[in-house]
Amino acid sequence: MSRIEKRFAALKDKNQAAFVSFTMAGDPNYDTSLDLMKALPKAGVDIIELGMPFTDPMADGPAIQLAGQRAIKGGQTLKKTLDMVTAFRKTDDETPIVLMGYYNPIFIHGVEDFIANAKAAGVDGLIVVDLPPEEDDELCVPARAAGLDFIRLATPTTDEKRLPKVLENTSGFVYYVSITGITGAATPDEDAVGKAVAAIKEKTDLPVAVGFGVSTPEQAAEIAKVADGVVVGSAIVRSMADALTVAGPPKKSFQKDVVSAVKKLANATKRARK
Amino acid sequence: MTAHAPNSFRTGPDEKGRFGTFGGRFVAETLMPLILELEAAYNEAKQERSFKAEMENLWRNYVGRPSPLYFAPRLTEHLGGAKIYLKRDELNHTGAHKINNVLGQILLARRMGKTRIIAETGAGQHGVATATVCAKFGLKCVVYMGATDVERQKPNVFRMKLLGAEIVPVTSGRSTLKDAMNEALRDWVTNVDDTFYCIGTVAGPHPYPAMVRDFQSVIGWEAKGQMKHAEGRLPDVLVACIGGGSNAMGLFHPFLDDADVRIIGVEAGGKGVDTEEHAASLTGGRPGVLHGNRTYLLQDEDGQIKEAHSISAGLDYPGIGPEHSWLKDMERVEYVSVTDDEALKAFSLCCEMEGIIPALEPAHALAHVAKIAPEMEKDQILLLNMCGRGDKDIFTVAEALGTEI
């Protein structure tokens, strides 16, 4: 059983939704980012989604765009992101790690090398925003053959006819994008999300996590009632931006501030079904 | 020519939207159903006589096509070699080739029932063309433009406003054309129901590179006929400038299987391709994936996209249409670069010799013509695509020449 499968199974036994956090690797620098990553499981994070910074994140809103720019400015590279995962795995071999990003840095790294290096580092799954099923031969098929999960986004524009194609090579879990739009932009309509999750679950046994517009503990709790997982990105990334000094480096309270924001979201998710 | 040369260079893309390994559909899932819908709508429209008839009618009566093919006698004499012909697409309504494509796409948007048109623009020519056609049809128009370009292309910004378009200055990333395209894609992902994204060049996810090429090919087809009429034969050399590459693809495509025609694309070399400040994706970049397609890109060793630089805002893009990338690798088209300074000299030469103020974009092509024409025989023919006029550039040129207007 993969780490992702184990985690969802354990949470199902507890009747809890998974809390999935998104942070950008290297934001605002490697060391701060790694320290925060190490603190996430204790703060209640069940699955860590780690962003691979890219100059042109076309599906991301301003908060995550800026996080990527800070990370690139801080010297983050794809290799360093994999190094972070290796470092994290020295003290935590259970929390699933999913890398999320765009295809070009992976393509330039070399697909074969990337898969081997990610696997060796202890990465469990990949979300690559600009690789739809039509481009599965690029990365999805070889990554799955190597034992990495390929987590696909399903969206409000994915209709009944297209859904089977989206699910065909998906593994680990399905990431339902709750809004048409960019990350952190709008508030999802919970009823519509519930219906969409139910429709996806009719077609697959995989867990369904929901993200892209979830930013408050209240919203997280609502989503946790209808989905197997809740993904929060922009709100956490914004709490990180707020914990930076004007000049750029993190405030002394950086870790405490961000962990506190994460805890509120995680607790709301875990208590939602009680 | 390489050993793998196909029977025809004009059959691409394949059903996956690929030109060899270039092109494709590298977009977020939210957009995937939209580009499939667009592909189906375009495939249907191009089979229909009424669609073509409506487009041709507007090209003739609204744009002013066919654009003339003009023999440039003084330039020819001055350079002392090949006969130089200019394909005068700068005489089109709105002053550039951009409107050829915009008309096609907006007629398609109307067929698809879309009511809101979005576009990205660099120099503003595509934005002006889009705002123009939207005004003509009473469609809502939103143009994304890098904040840096809004500043340096003020006349076009005002033009778009006069035409009723909403201009959104883009401050994300580094505030230029590449970021404007990101922002337009973000808009499209958000407004999926009523919005049509009118891309201005032969880039983006399939079917855009092929569709924009088809609409722009009117340039090459006209030129072919006009050249046969004027000289009784095809030209020896075609030259066009390349940013994303739509005017060049429009001229080149009908000639790709005419093996005797030498074809040259001219990229913006900025301050030199050996510096960090240029926009020559093919000469100075390597293949990667951006804005929905695989193509040559300016990028660092970690796959982060670099900013392009050119005196011409219209060439200031770190990528290039995927079909150009393929034609480069197949060695069917030669790609060269010209610096800002060389383009400026050619700009002045064209003003003084032919009474034509060219845009800075085709001034790049002319700079290369000035290099090769003198070495050609006097009975050889060189055809240059004069794809835009220079009214928009006079402020930039004045600044570069140290003159106050």
XYZ file of C-alpha atoms in Angstrom:
679
model
C 0.000 0.000 0.000
C 1.348 3.464 -0.874
C 1.670 6.203 1.748
C -1.263 8.021 0.150
C -3.506 4.936 0.251
C -2.539 4.217 3.861
C -3.260 7.765 4.923
C -6.705 7.901 3.320
C -7.563 4.454 4.736
C -6.568 5.480 8.265
C -8.593 8.692 8.047
C -11.593 6.838 6.697
C -11.535 4.620 9.793
C -11.650 7.771 11.919
C -14.408 9.288 9.719
C -12.201 12.282 8.949
C -11.393 14.118 5.773
C -7.718 14.509 4.907
C -6.265 17.963 5.365
C -3.929 18.696 2.478
C -1.691 21.759 2.742
C 0.032 23.531 -0.128
C 3.248 25.413 0.401
C 5.757 26.541 -2.200
C 9.127 24.826 -1.879
C 11.810 27.386 -1.113
C 9.413 30.166 -0.090
C 10.945 32.452 1.101
C 14.157 30.408 1.237
C 15.253 26.788 1.480
C 15.861 26.557 5.230
C 12.701 28.364 6.365
C 10.659 26.338 3.925
C 12.119 23.014 5.093
C 11.611 23.886 8.769
C 7.975 24.729 8.070
C 7.510 21.534 6.078
C 8.787 19.507 9.023
C 6.297 21.243 11.336
C 3.248 20.610 9.122
C 2.359 17.022 10.177
C 2.245 18.035 13.832
C 0.028 20.981 12.915
C -2.509 18.507 11.563
C -1.517 18.208 7.913
C -2.279 14.741 6.551
C -0.801 15.161 3.086
C 1.847 17.697 2.082
C 1.515 19.277 -1.306
C 4.774 20.956 -2.194
C 4.845 23.496 -5.010
C 7.663 23.439 -7.537
C 8.229 27.116 -8.364
C 7.775 28.251 -11.963
C 8.035 31.695 -13.516
C 4.754 31.354 -15.430
C 2.135 29.610 -13.273
C -0.891 30.100 -15.532
C -3.422 28.413 -13.207
C -2.380 30.261 -10.073
C -3.700 33.406 -8.486
C -1.595 36.280 -7.142
C -0.766 34.696 -3.747
C 0.845 31.589 -5.224
C 2.430 33.540 -8.107
C 4.219 35.689 -5.545
C 5.236 32.660 -3.490
C 6.866 31.177 -6.601
C 8.666 34.433 -7.332
C 9.966 34.606 -3.761
C 11.212 31.035 -3.988
C 12.959 31.575 -7.334
C 14.515 34.740 -6.008
C 15.626 32.765 -2.962
C 17.518 30.402 -5.254
C 15.098 27.461 -5.298
C 15.537 24.959 -8.129
C 13.849 21.679 -8.932
C 16.891 19.845 -7.575
C 16.634 21.751 -4.291
C 12.955 20.871 -4.057
C 13.861 17.195 -4.353
C 16.619 17.739 -1.758
C 13.971 19.141 0.596
C 11.938 15.985 0.248
C 15.029 13.854 0.957
C 15.758 15.919 4.068
C 12.141 15.682 5.242
C 12.077 11.910 4.810
C 14.971 11.501 7.271
C 12.565 12.251 10.119
C 9.166 11.396 8.605
C 8.595 8.331 6.506
C 4.809 8.334 6.719
C 3.377 11.680 5.619
C 2.596 11.511 1.907
C 4.267 14.153 -0.257
C 2.794 15.323 -3.529
C 4.757 17.655 -5.788
C 2.652 20.188 -7.667
C 3.752 22.412 -10.470
C 4.138 22.935 -14.199
C 5.772 20.756 -16.798
C 8.647 22.858 -18.141
C 11.083 22.558 -15.191
C 10.491 18.778 -15.188
C 10.954 18.568 -18.958
C 14.216 20.504 -18.716
C 15.408 18.377 -15.768
C 14.749 15.345 -18.000
C 11.625 13.245 -17.437
C 13.463 9.985 -16.776
C 15.894 11.559 -14.305
C 13.107 13.458 -12.607
C 11.056 10.327 -12.018
C 14.069 8.428 -10.659
C 15.174 11.324 -8.443
C 11.667 12.005 -7.130
C 11.158 8.348 -6.338
C 14.517 8.136 -4.565
C 13.784 11.311 -2.585
C 10.538 9.859 -1.240
C 7.941 11.670 -3.331
C 4.600 9.858 -3.509
C 2.646 11.675 -6.169
C 2.689 14.389 -8.815
C 0.221 17.044 -9.863
C 1.301 18.719 -13.071
C -1.208 21.381 -13.975
C -0.448 21.676 -17.686
C -0.432 17.967 -18.505
C -4.019 16.978 -19.378
C -4.841 13.341 -20.319
C -4.115 14.235 -23.952
C -0.416 14.519 -23.008
C -0.229 11.394 -20.810
C 2.713 9.919 -22.694
C 4.914 12.808 -21.579
C 5.072 12.061 -17.846
C 1.965 10.371 -16.471
C 2.529 6.936 -18.000
C 6.249 6.624 -17.129
C 5.706 8.103 -13.642
C 3.003 5.576 -12.838
C 5.136 2.752 -14.179
C 7.806 3.829 -11.677
C 5.306 3.764 -8.812
C 4.565 7.480 -8.497
C 0.920 8.462 -8.291
C -0.329 10.880 -10.927
C -3.067 12.993 -9.428
C -5.291 14.621 -11.954
C -7.418 17.715 -11.654
C -11.112 17.387 -12.455
C -12.889 20.713 -12.878
C -16.389 22.140 -13.277
C -15.757 22.057 -17.038
C -15.041 18.320 -16.944
C -18.411 17.027 -18.069
C -19.802 13.513 -17.842
C -18.460 12.626 -21.248
C -14.922 13.745 -20.436
C -14.714 12.471 -16.847
C -13.766 8.872 -17.765
C -10.810 10.183 -19.778
C -9.658 12.296 -16.836
C -9.972 9.356 -14.430
C -8.397 6.776 -16.731
C -4.759 7.246 -15.704
C -5.363 8.980 -12.370
C -4.095 7.385 -9.190
C -3.661 8.254 -5.506
C -6.623 10.581 -5.363
C -8.659 12.858 -7.611
C -8.231 16.592 -7.076
C -11.515 18.340 -7.757
C -11.034 22.007 -8.616
C -14.032 23.618 -6.956
C -14.206 26.751 -9.090
C -13.563 27.723 -12.689
C -10.661 30.040 -12.196
C -7.278 30.365 -10.630
C -6.112 29.317 -7.173
C -7.448 31.358 -4.299
C -9.758 33.429 -6.460
C -13.345 32.666 -5.519
C -15.441 30.866 -2.958
C -16.796 27.485 -3.962
C -20.500 26.760 -3.838
C -20.709 23.857 -1.389
C -23.856 22.323 -2.851
C -22.364 22.241 -6.318
C -19.132 20.803 -4.947
C -21.035 18.069 -3.114
C -22.824 17.080 -6.309
C -19.627 17.120 -8.348
C -17.774 14.985 -5.800
C -20.655 12.495 -5.756
C -20.602 12.333 -9.560
C -16.860 11.619 -9.556
C -17.217 8.974 -6.832
C -19.768 7.173 -8.966
C -17.044 6.621 -11.536
C -14.034 5.837 -9.333
C -13.050 4.243 -6.028
C -10.260 6.797 -5.530
C -10.619 9.388 -2.759
C -11.649 12.851 -3.939
C -9.993 15.943 -2.463
C -11.304 19.441 -3.155
C -9.331 22.637 -3.495
C -8.671 25.941 -5.345
C -11.066 28.208 -3.446
C -10.966 27.000 0.138
C -9.531 29.671 2.395
C -11.273 29.758 5.795
C -11.730 27.115 8.519
C -15.510 27.377 7.986
C -15.193 26.597 4.265
C -12.774 23.779 5.017
C -15.312 22.263 7.411
C -18.109 22.471 4.828
C -15.986 20.799 2.170
C -14.822 18.127 4.643
C -18.426 16.990 4.981
C -18.740 16.151 1.300
C -15.197 15.234 0.200
C -12.433 12.856 1.286
C -9.900 15.640 1.480
C -9.622 19.419 1.678
C -6.747 21.251 -0.024
C -5.783 24.702 1.203
C -3.069 26.608 -0.620
C -3.474 30.336 -1.151
C -4.677 30.964 2.432
C -1.599 29.268 3.904
C 0.678 30.970 1.406
C -0.875 34.322 2.325
C -0.227 33.655 6.021
C 3.395 33.038 5.037
C 3.556 36.316 3.127
C 2.088 38.094 6.165
C 4.831 36.591 8.327
C 7.600 38.147 6.257
C 9.250 41.443 7.072
C 8.862 44.282 4.593
C 12.467 43.776 3.541
C 11.775 40.121 2.692
C 13.261 37.806 5.337
C 10.835 36.016 7.677
C 9.827 37.579 10.969
C 10.955 35.768 14.123
C 7.387 34.592 14.583
C 7.167 33.157 11.023
C 6.901 29.502 11.920
C 4.573 30.097 14.879
C 2.247 32.346 12.834
C 1.994 29.973 9.891
C 1.626 26.846 11.997
C -1.156 28.534 13.924
C -3.016 29.350 10.696
C -2.541 25.778 9.462
C -3.788 24.337 12.770
C -7.039 26.277 12.585
C -7.726 24.979 9.095
C -6.681 21.422 9.947
C -8.761 21.297 13.138
C -11.832 22.599 11.335
C -11.377 19.886 8.711
C -10.996 17.138 11.310
C -13.938 18.196 13.430
C -16.301 18.747 10.526
C -18.044 15.392 10.577
C -18.536 15.228 14.343
C 17.775 19.229 -45.917
C 17.789 16.471 -43.289
C 17.353 12.787 -44.115
C 13.918 12.828 -42.490
C 12.467 15.463 -44.806
C 8.784 14.741 -45.365
C 7.056 14.681 -48.765
C 5.306 17.887 -47.816
C 5.999 20.540 -45.206
C 2.412 21.713 -45.330
C 0.458 18.814 -43.791
C 0.969 19.521 -40.083
C -0.107 19.439 -37.371
C -1.076 15.832 -36.638
C -4.257 14.932 -34.742
C -2.514 15.664 -31.418
C -1.670 19.146 -32.591
C 2.005 18.291 -33.065
C 4.509 19.503 -35.616
C 7.062 16.742 -35.057
C 7.641 16.952 -31.299
C 6.539 20.610 -31.139
C 3.086 22.011 -30.409
C 0.587 19.968 -28.432
C -2.028 20.853 -25.830
C -0.262 21.627 -22.557
C -3.112 23.322 -20.725
C -4.934 22.973 -17.418
C -7.893 20.605 -17.402
C -10.316 23.528 -17.022
C -9.306 24.733 -20.503
C -9.150 21.338 -22.177
C -12.888 21.081 -22.971
C -12.737 24.641 -24.335
C -9.922 24.036 -26.766
C -11.544 20.797 -27.919
C -14.762 22.739 -28.542
C -12.797 25.392 -30.420
C -11.053 22.782 -32.541
C -14.367 21.169 -33.482
C -15.927 24.548 -34.279
C -12.977 25.584 -36.431
C -12.883 22.293 -38.313
C -16.566 22.697 -39.089
C -16.324 26.356 -40.072
C -13.409 25.935 -42.447
C -15.372 23.380 -44.464
C -18.216 25.831 -44.939
C -18.351 28.026 -47.965
C -20.353 30.697 -46.116
C -17.651 31.131 -43.462
C -14.951 31.618 -46.051
C -17.163 33.922 -48.098
C -17.918 36.147 -45.116
C -14.229 36.354 -44.235
C -13.186 37.145 -47.792
C -15.852 39.815 -48.080
C -14.563 41.543 -44.936
C -10.936 41.151 -45.978
C -11.775 42.934 -49.206
C -14.204 45.612 -48.026
C -13.156 46.230 -44.434
C -9.434 45.439 -44.334
C -8.530 46.447 -47.881
C -7.139 43.179 -49.177
C -5.439 42.125 -51.294
C -2.516 44.175 -50.032
C -0.267 45.373 -52.879
C 2.970 43.741 -53.902
C 5.307 46.657 -54.446
C 8.625 46.678 -56.279
C 10.972 48.934 -54.259
C 13.172 50.523 -56.951
C 15.359 52.818 -54.849
C 16.018 50.237 -52.153
C 16.930 47.786 -54.895
C 19.279 50.251 -56.525
C 20.778 51.326 -53.209
C 21.553 47.777 -52.118
C 22.792 46.955 -55.594
C 21.760 43.304 -55.848
C 18.488 41.378 -55.923
C 15.190 42.986 -56.904
C 13.340 43.817 -53.706
C 9.580 43.462 -53.446
C 7.517 44.443 -50.429
C 4.254 42.727 -49.538
C 2.406 45.721 -48.198
C 0.421 44.337 -45.254
C 1.121 47.558 -43.415
C -1.592 49.118 -45.590
C -4.287 46.981 -43.979
C -6.919 48.619 -41.817
C -5.343 49.047 -38.345
C -1.867 49.094 -39.851
C -0.607 45.535 -39.641
C -1.199 41.926 -40.632
C -2.818 41.182 -37.267
C -6.349 41.901 -38.461
C -6.270 39.009 -40.976
C -6.308 36.578 -38.073
C -8.544 38.576 -35.761
C -11.340 38.687 -38.338
C -11.186 34.926 -38.753
C -11.244 34.233 -35.032
C -14.019 36.671 -34.259
C -16.225 35.323 -37.016
C -15.629 31.941 -35.402
C -16.425 33.312 -31.922
C -19.720 34.658 -33.282
C -20.591 31.261 -34.735
C -19.851 29.712 -31.332
C -22.168 32.180 -29.593
C -19.404 33.799 -27.550
C -20.078 37.373 -26.462
C -16.871 38.401 -24.714
C -13.499 38.494 -26.450
C -10.189 38.565 -24.607
C -6.750 39.099 -26.112
C -3.148 39.662 -25.108
C -1.031 42.260 -26.780
C 2.596 43.387 -26.725
C 3.117 46.283 -29.121
C -0.620 46.785 -29.138
C -1.208 45.919 -32.810
C -3.097 42.723 -32.036
C -4.993 44.535 -29.285
C -5.992 47.310 -31.670
C -7.072 44.812 -34.324
C -9.128 42.870 -31.775
C -10.697 46.027 -30.318
C -11.521 47.147 -33.871
C -13.304 43.999 -34.938
C -15.108 43.775 -31.581
C -16.365 47.324 -32.045
C -17.524 46.456 -35.530
C -19.561 43.529 -34.243
C -20.624 45.036 -30.902
C -18.721 42.502 -28.799
C -17.244 43.144 -25.373
C -13.460 43.288 -25.597
C -10.865 42.963 -22.815
C -7.189 43.348 -23.705
C -4.385 42.233 -21.401
C -1.204 44.205 -21.802
C 1.954 44.222 -19.697
C 2.204 47.393 -17.609
C 5.614 48.074 -19.177
C 4.105 47.895 -22.662
C 1.128 50.066 -21.663
C 3.706 52.714 -20.835
C 5.781 52.418 -24.016
C 2.876 51.990 -26.457
C 0.611 54.823 -25.366
C -0.840 55.644 -28.818
C -2.122 52.102 -29.242
C -3.508 52.043 -25.706
C -5.535 55.164 -26.467
C -6.644 53.708 -29.793
C -8.001 50.631 -28.061
C -9.843 52.787 -25.551
C -11.404 54.828 -28.352
C -12.612 51.551 -29.825
C -14.358 50.697 -26.576
C -11.995 48.031 -25.283
C -11.120 47.585 -21.646
C -7.341 47.552 -21.147
C -6.009 45.582 -18.220
C -2.396 46.496 -17.379
C -0.665 43.344 -16.169
C 1.739 43.754 -13.276
C 2.282 40.090 -12.454
C 5.606 38.483 -13.342
C 7.666 41.040 -15.231
C 4.814 42.999 -16.797
C 5.371 42.245 -20.495
C 3.752 40.197 -23.276
C 4.476 36.808 -21.689
C 2.755 37.894 -18.488
C -0.142 39.386 -20.449
C -0.631 35.964 -22.046
C -0.568 34.261 -18.608
C -3.178 36.717 -17.405
C -5.385 36.201 -20.466
C -5.224 32.441 -19.868
C -6.203 33.034 -16.230
C -9.167 35.100 -17.403
C -10.200 32.349 -19.796
C -9.990 29.685 -17.071
C -12.281 31.885 -14.966
C -14.822 32.918 -17.613
C -15.311 29.704 -19.508
C -18.886 30.103 -20.639
C -19.106 33.346 -22.578
C -15.472 34.102 -23.402
C -13.411 33.525 -26.545
C -9.642 33.907 -26.311
C -8.363 35.550 -29.500
C -4.637 34.690 -29.579
C -2.549 37.023 -31.701
C 0.139 34.718 -32.977
C 0.840 31.182 -34.176
C 1.454 29.958 -30.611
C -0.646 28.591 -27.752
C -2.318 25.195 -27.483
C -3.609 23.368 -30.555
C -5.616 24.416 -32.587
C -4.349 28.012 -32.295
C -0.998 27.631 -34.125
C -2.676 25.975 -37.111
C -5.757 28.186 -37.075
C -3.860 31.472 -36.894
C -1.517 30.230 -39.636
C -4.484 29.393 -41.852
C -5.968 32.870 -41.412
C -2.599 34.556 -42.022
C -1.796 32.413 -45.053
C -3.806 34.849 -47.129
C -0.560 36.865 -47.192
C 1.424 34.095 -48.845
C -1.298 33.039 -51.291
C -1.770 36.602 -52.492
C 1.987 37.139 -52.758
C 2.384 33.967 -54.792
C -0.199 35.063 -57.346
C 1.011 38.655 -57.446
C 4.616 37.607 -57.915
C 3.737 35.310 -60.805
C 1.821 38.166 -62.368
C 4.671 40.664 -61.873
C 7.652 38.499 -62.685
C 6.193 35.316 -64.119
C 7.897 33.238 -61.464
C 8.301 32.681 -57.727
C 10.742 34.762 -55.684
C 14.189 33.374 -54.857
C 14.102 34.416 -51.234
C 11.372 35.221 -48.711
C 12.218 37.243 -45.612
C 9.972 38.024 -42.640
C 10.457 39.048 -39.037
C 9.519 36.739 -36.181
C 8.249 37.381 -32.685
C 5.605 34.718 -32.168
C 5.833 34.273 -35.908
C 2.380 34.877 -37.400
C 3.252 37.218 -40.263
C 6.172 34.999 -41.212
C 4.112 31.825 -41.093
C 1.406 33.535 -43.140
C 3.905 34.395 -45.858
C 5.961 31.201 -45.687
C 3.355 28.484 -45.474
C 2.076 28.557 -49.075
C 5.724 28.419 -50.282
C 7.009 25.629 -48.010
C 6.837 22.972 -50.726
C 8.444 25.185 -53.372
C 11.916 23.768 -52.834
C 13.633 26.469 -54.900
C 12.388 29.255 -52.660
C 14.838 30.043 -49.884
C 12.978 31.089 -46.731
C 14.446 33.185 -43.941
C 12.922 34.182 -40.599
C 14.512 37.093 -38.751
C 14.427 37.123 -34.959
C 15.014 40.112 -32.704
C 18.629 40.009 -31.557
C 18.168 42.903 -29.112
C 21.577 43.965 -27.923
C 23.081 40.798 -29.424
C 22.291 37.082 -29.047
C 25.538 36.662 -27.113
C 24.161 39.045 -24.453
C 21.347 38.427 -21.952
C 19.139 40.942 -23.747
C 17.559 39.520 -26.859
C 14.360 37.844 -28.027
C 15.849 35.205 -30.338
C 14.155 32.026 -29.071
C 15.296 29.873 -31.985
C 18.861 31.144 -32.170
C 19.418 31.494 -28.423
C 16.867 29.216 -26.725
C 16.022 25.548 -26.428
C 12.835 23.466 -26.517
C 10.492 23.647 -23.543
C 6.800 23.962 -22.695
C 5.009 27.263 -22.179
C 1.569 28.715 -22.935
C 0.144 25.423 -24.073
C 2.777 24.261 -26.529
C 6.248 22.806 -26.803
C 8.568 25.092 -28.692
C 11.942 26.839 -28.484
C 12.026 29.098 -25.427
C 14.389 31.490 -23.733
C 14.946 29.817 -20.374
C 17.584 29.089 -17.764
C 19.068 25.699 -16.895
C 16.280 25.085 -14.358
C 13.510 25.592 -16.918
C 12.521 29.046 -15.653
C 11.440 31.330 -18.476
C 13.664 34.310 -19.189
C 12.504 37.739 -20.158
C 12.955 38.684 -23.796
C 14.367 42.003 -24.894
C 13.866 43.901 -28.115
C 13.471 47.503 -29.137
C 10.340 46.250 -30.853
C 7.610 45.411 -28.344
C 5.982 43.135 -30.913
C 8.988 40.808 -31.018
C 9.498 40.861 -27.261
C 8.373 37.291 -26.509
C 10.515 34.458 -25.082
C 8.805 31.797 -27.211
C 7.887 31.229 -30.837
C 5.181 29.375 -32.734
C 5.780 25.599 -32.634
C 5.643 25.202 -36.407
C 8.655 27.499 -36.710
C 10.505 25.299 -34.201
C 9.756 22.303 -36.388
C 10.733 24.091 -39.617
C 14.012 25.045 -37.987
C 14.781 21.482 -36.925
C 13.759 20.210 -40.384
C 16.085 22.844 -41.871
C 13.375 24.026 -44.268
C 13.514 27.597 -42.993
C 16.672 29.462 -41.973
C 16.443 31.543 -38.834
C 18.773 34.443 -38.247
C 18.801 37.435 -35.925
C 19.240 41.180 -36.242
C 20.129 43.614 -33.440
C 18.206 46.673 -32.263
C 20.780 48.935 -33.900
C 20.643 47.167 -37.250
C 16.842 47.342 -37.193
C 16.950 51.080 -36.468
C 19.255 51.671 -39.426
C 16.939 49.704 -41.695
C 13.983 51.679 -40.321
C 15.586 54.942 -41.451
C 16.679 53.465 -44.777
C 13.113 52.442 -45.601
C 11.734 55.870 -44.675
C 14.295 57.657 -46.836
C 14.441 55.325 -49.819
C 10.805 54.362 -50.297
C 8.719 56.849 -48.337
C 7.424 54.042 -46.169
C 7.679 54.292 -42.388
C 7.904 50.641 -41.389
C 7.104 49.202 -37.990
C 10.191 48.213 -36.025
C 9.200 44.568 -36.499
C 9.580 44.418 -40.311
C 12.553 46.792 -39.977
C 14.302 43.709 -38.557
C 13.468 41.770 -41.709
C 14.659 44.667 -43.845
C 17.948 44.794 -41.922
C 18.599 41.221 -42.982
C 17.566 41.994 -46.545
C 20.159 44.780 -46.515
C 22.775 42.172 -45.595
C 21.954 39.585 -48.267
C 20.555 41.584 -51.199
C 23.925 43.045 -52.258
C 25.364 39.534 -52.565
C 22.564 38.331 -54.808
C 22.382 38.585 -58.611
C 20.453 41.482 -60.121
C 17.922 39.149 -61.746
C 17.136 37.431 -58.467
C 14.031 38.335 -56.492
C 13.723 38.983 -52.795
C 10.306 39.302 -51.182
C 9.946 40.981 -47.800
C 6.812 40.998 -45.696
C 6.163 44.598 -44.696
C 3.823 43.425 -41.953
C 3.187 46.685 -40.130
C 3.548 50.419 -40.337
C 5.644 52.467 -37.984
C 3.330 55.184 -36.686
C 3.195 53.420 -33.329
C 6.999 53.340 -33.121
C 7.947 56.948 -33.774
C 8.335 57.705 -30.060
C 10.564 54.696 -29.492
C 12.649 55.550 -32.537
C 12.939 59.203 -31.522
C 14.185 58.139 -28.110
C 16.693 55.714 -29.622
C 17.947 58.397 -31.995
C 18.139 60.909 -29.138
C 15.598 63.219 -30.765
C 12.781 65.031 -29.018
C 9.427 65.090 -30.786
